[in-house]
C-alpha positions as protocol buffer text, in pm:
chain_id: "A"
residue {
  index: 1
  type: MET
  ca { x: 12923 y: 16758 z: 10913 }
}
residue {
  index: 2
  type: PRO
  ca { x: 12851 y: 16649 z: 10553 }
}
residue {
  index: 3
  type: ALA
  ca { x: 13133 y: 16532 z: 10330 }
}
residue {
  index: 4
  type: THR
  ca { x: 13255 y: 16786 z: 10076 }
}
residue {
  index: 5
  type: SER
  ca { x: 13392 y: 16717 z: 9729 }
}
residue {
  index: 6
  type: THR
  ca { x: 13742 y: 16764 z: 9875 }
}
residue {
  index: 7
  type: ASP
  ca { x: 13669 y: 16497 z: 10138 }
}
residue {
  index: 8
  type: ARG
  ca { x: 13539 y: 16256 z: 9875 }
}
residue {
  index: 9
  type: THR
  ca { x: 13845 y: 16310 z: 9656 }
}
residue {
  index: 10
  type: LEU
  ca { x: 14085 y: 16259 z: 9946 }
}
residue {
  index: 11
  type: MET
  ca { x: 13915 y: 15931 z: 10032 }
}
residue {
  index: 12
  type: LEU
  ca { x: 13980 y: 15806 z: 9675 }
}
residue {
  index: 13
  type: LEU
  ca { x: 14353 y: 15798 z: 9750 }
}
residue {
  index: 14
  type: PRO
  ca { x: 14491 y: 15464 z: 9874 }
}
residue {
  index: 15
  type: PHE
  ca { x: 14541 y: 15429 z: 10249 }
}
residue {
  index: 16
  type: GLU
  ca { x: 14903 y: 15392 z: 10369 }
}
residue {
  index: 17
  type: GLU
  ca { x: 15041 y: 15357 z: 10015 }
}
residue {
  index: 18
  type: TRP
  ca { x: 15273 y: 15608 z: 9845 }
}
residue {
  index: 19
  type: ILE
  ca { x: 15158 y: 15714 z: 9497 }
}
residue {
  index: 20
  type: SER
  ca { x: 15275 y: 15992 z: 9269 }
}
residue {
  index: 21
  type: VAL
  ca { x: 15074 y: 16312 z: 9251 }
}
residue {
  index: 22
  type: HIS
  ca { x: 15029 y: 16241 z: 8878 }
}
residue {
  index: 23
  type: ALA
  ca { x: 14876 y: 15899 z: 8957 }
}
residue {
  index: 24
  type: ALA
  ca { x: 14653 y: 16058 z: 9222 }
}
residue {
  index: 25
  type: ALA
  ca { x: 14530 y: 16314 z: 8969 }
}
residue {
  index: 26
  type: LYS
  ca { x: 14457 y: 16041 z: 8717 }
}
residue {
  index: 27
  type: ALA
  ca { x: 14275 y: 15823 z: 8974 }
}
residue {
  index: 28
  type: ALA
  ca { x: 14059 y: 16115 z: 9085 }
}
residue {
  index: 29
  type: GLY
  ca { x: 13999 y: 16242 z: 8731 }
}
residue {
  index: 30
  type: LEU
  ca { x: 14143 y: 16585 z: 8810 }
}
residue {
  index: 31
  type: ASP
  ca { x: 14390 y: 16814 z: 8640 }
}
residue {
  index: 32
  type: GLN
  ca { x: 14728 y: 16887 z: 8800 }
}
residue {
  index: 33
  type: ILE
  ca { x: 14622 y: 17225 z: 8946 }
}
residue {
  index: 34
  type: ALA
  ca { x: 14313 y: 17080 z: 9113 }
}
residue {
  index: 35
  type: VAL
  ca { x: 14502 y: 16788 z: 9263 }
}
residue {
  index: 36
  type: THR
  ca { x: 14766 y: 17028 z: 9399 }
}
residue {
  index: 37
  type: ARG
  ca { x: 14489 y: 17211 z: 9587 }
}
residue {
  index: 38
  type: ILE
  ca { x: 14345 y: 16882 z: 9715 }
}
residue {
  index: 39
  type: VAL
  ca { x: 14688 y: 16770 z: 9838 }
}
residue {
  index: 40
  type: ARG
  ca { x: 14740 y: 17101 z: 10017 }
}
residue {
  index: 41
  type: ALA
  ca { x: 14400 y: 17071 z: 10187 }
}
residue {
  index: 42
  type: GLY
  ca { x: 14474 y: 16710 z: 10283 }
}
residue {
  index: 43
  type: ARG
  ca { x: 14803 y: 16806 z: 10443 }
}
residue {
  index: 44
  type: ARG
  ca { x: 14642 y: 17089 z: 10640 }
}
residue {
  index: 45
  type: ARG
  ca { x: 14371 y: 16853 z: 10766 }
}
residue {
  index: 46
  type: GLY
  ca { x: 14623 y: 16587 z: 10868 }
}
residue {
  index: 47
  type: ILE
  ca { x: 14494 y: 16332 z: 10617 }
}
residue {
  index: 48
  type: LEU
  ca { x: 14794 y: 16321 z: 10380 }
}
residue {
  index: 49
  type: CYS
  ca { x: 15173 y: 16306 z: 10400 }
}
residue {
  index: 50
  type: THR
  ca { x: 15391 y: 16408 z: 10108 }
}
residue {
  index: 51
  type: ARG
  ca { x: 15749 y: 16341 z: 10008 }
}
residue {
  index: 52
  type: GLY
  ca { x: 15961 y: 16473 z: 9725 }
}
residue {
  index: 53
  type: LYS
  ca { x: 15908 y: 16785 z: 9518 }
}
residue {
  index: 54
  type: GLY
  ca { x: 15790 y: 16878 z: 9172 }
}
residue {
  index: 55
  type: ALA
  ca { x: 15723 y: 16599 z: 8924 }
}
residue {
  index: 56
  type: THR
  ca { x: 15849 y: 16333 z: 9167 }
}
residue {
  index: 57
  type: GLN
  ca { x: 15623 y: 16430 z: 9458 }
}
residue {
  index: 58
  type: GLN
  ca { x: 15431 y: 16145 z: 9618 }
}
residue {
  index: 59
  type: VAL
  ca { x: 15136 y: 16140 z: 9856 }
}
residue {
  index: 60
  type: ARG
  ca { x: 15008 y: 15890 z: 10112 }
}
residue {
  index: 61
  type: ARG
  ca { x: 14676 y: 15899 z: 10296 }
}
residue {
  index: 62
  type: ILE
  ca { x: 14740 y: 15847 z: 10668 }
}
residue {
  index: 63
  type: HIS
  ca { x: 14390 y: 15892 z: 10809 }
}
residue {
  index: 64
  type: THR
  ca { x: 14100 y: 15655 z: 10749 }
}
residue {
  index: 65
  type: GLY
  ca { x: 13829 y: 15917 z: 10713 }
}
residue {
  index: 66
  type: PRO
  ca { x: 13766 y: 16285 z: 10646 }
}
residue {
  index: 67
  type: ARG
  ca { x: 13850 y: 16522 z: 10928 }
}
residue {
  index: 68
  type: ARG
  ca { x: 13891 y: 16892 z: 10984 }
}
residue {
  index: 69
  type: ARG
  ca { x: 14069 y: 17085 z: 11252 }
}
residue {
  index: 70
  type: ALA
  ca { x: 13846 y: 17256 z: 11505 }
}
residue {
  index: 71
  type: ALA
  ca { x: 13777 y: 17616 z: 11416 }
}
């Protein structure tokens, strides 16, 4: 299965390191709305964990590569 733009963006996030959603958006070159969608997709796929809410929310990549749940 080829990597999508969402997969590539998720893999830009540091592995096992908490960063703010704002820092993640800046690192990926995305606006806040786009990074919110990426974070949601990453959580559904089991690639990201989040903590906090709103402006203080942080994300951490917990999986080494892209993955999707079986359909």
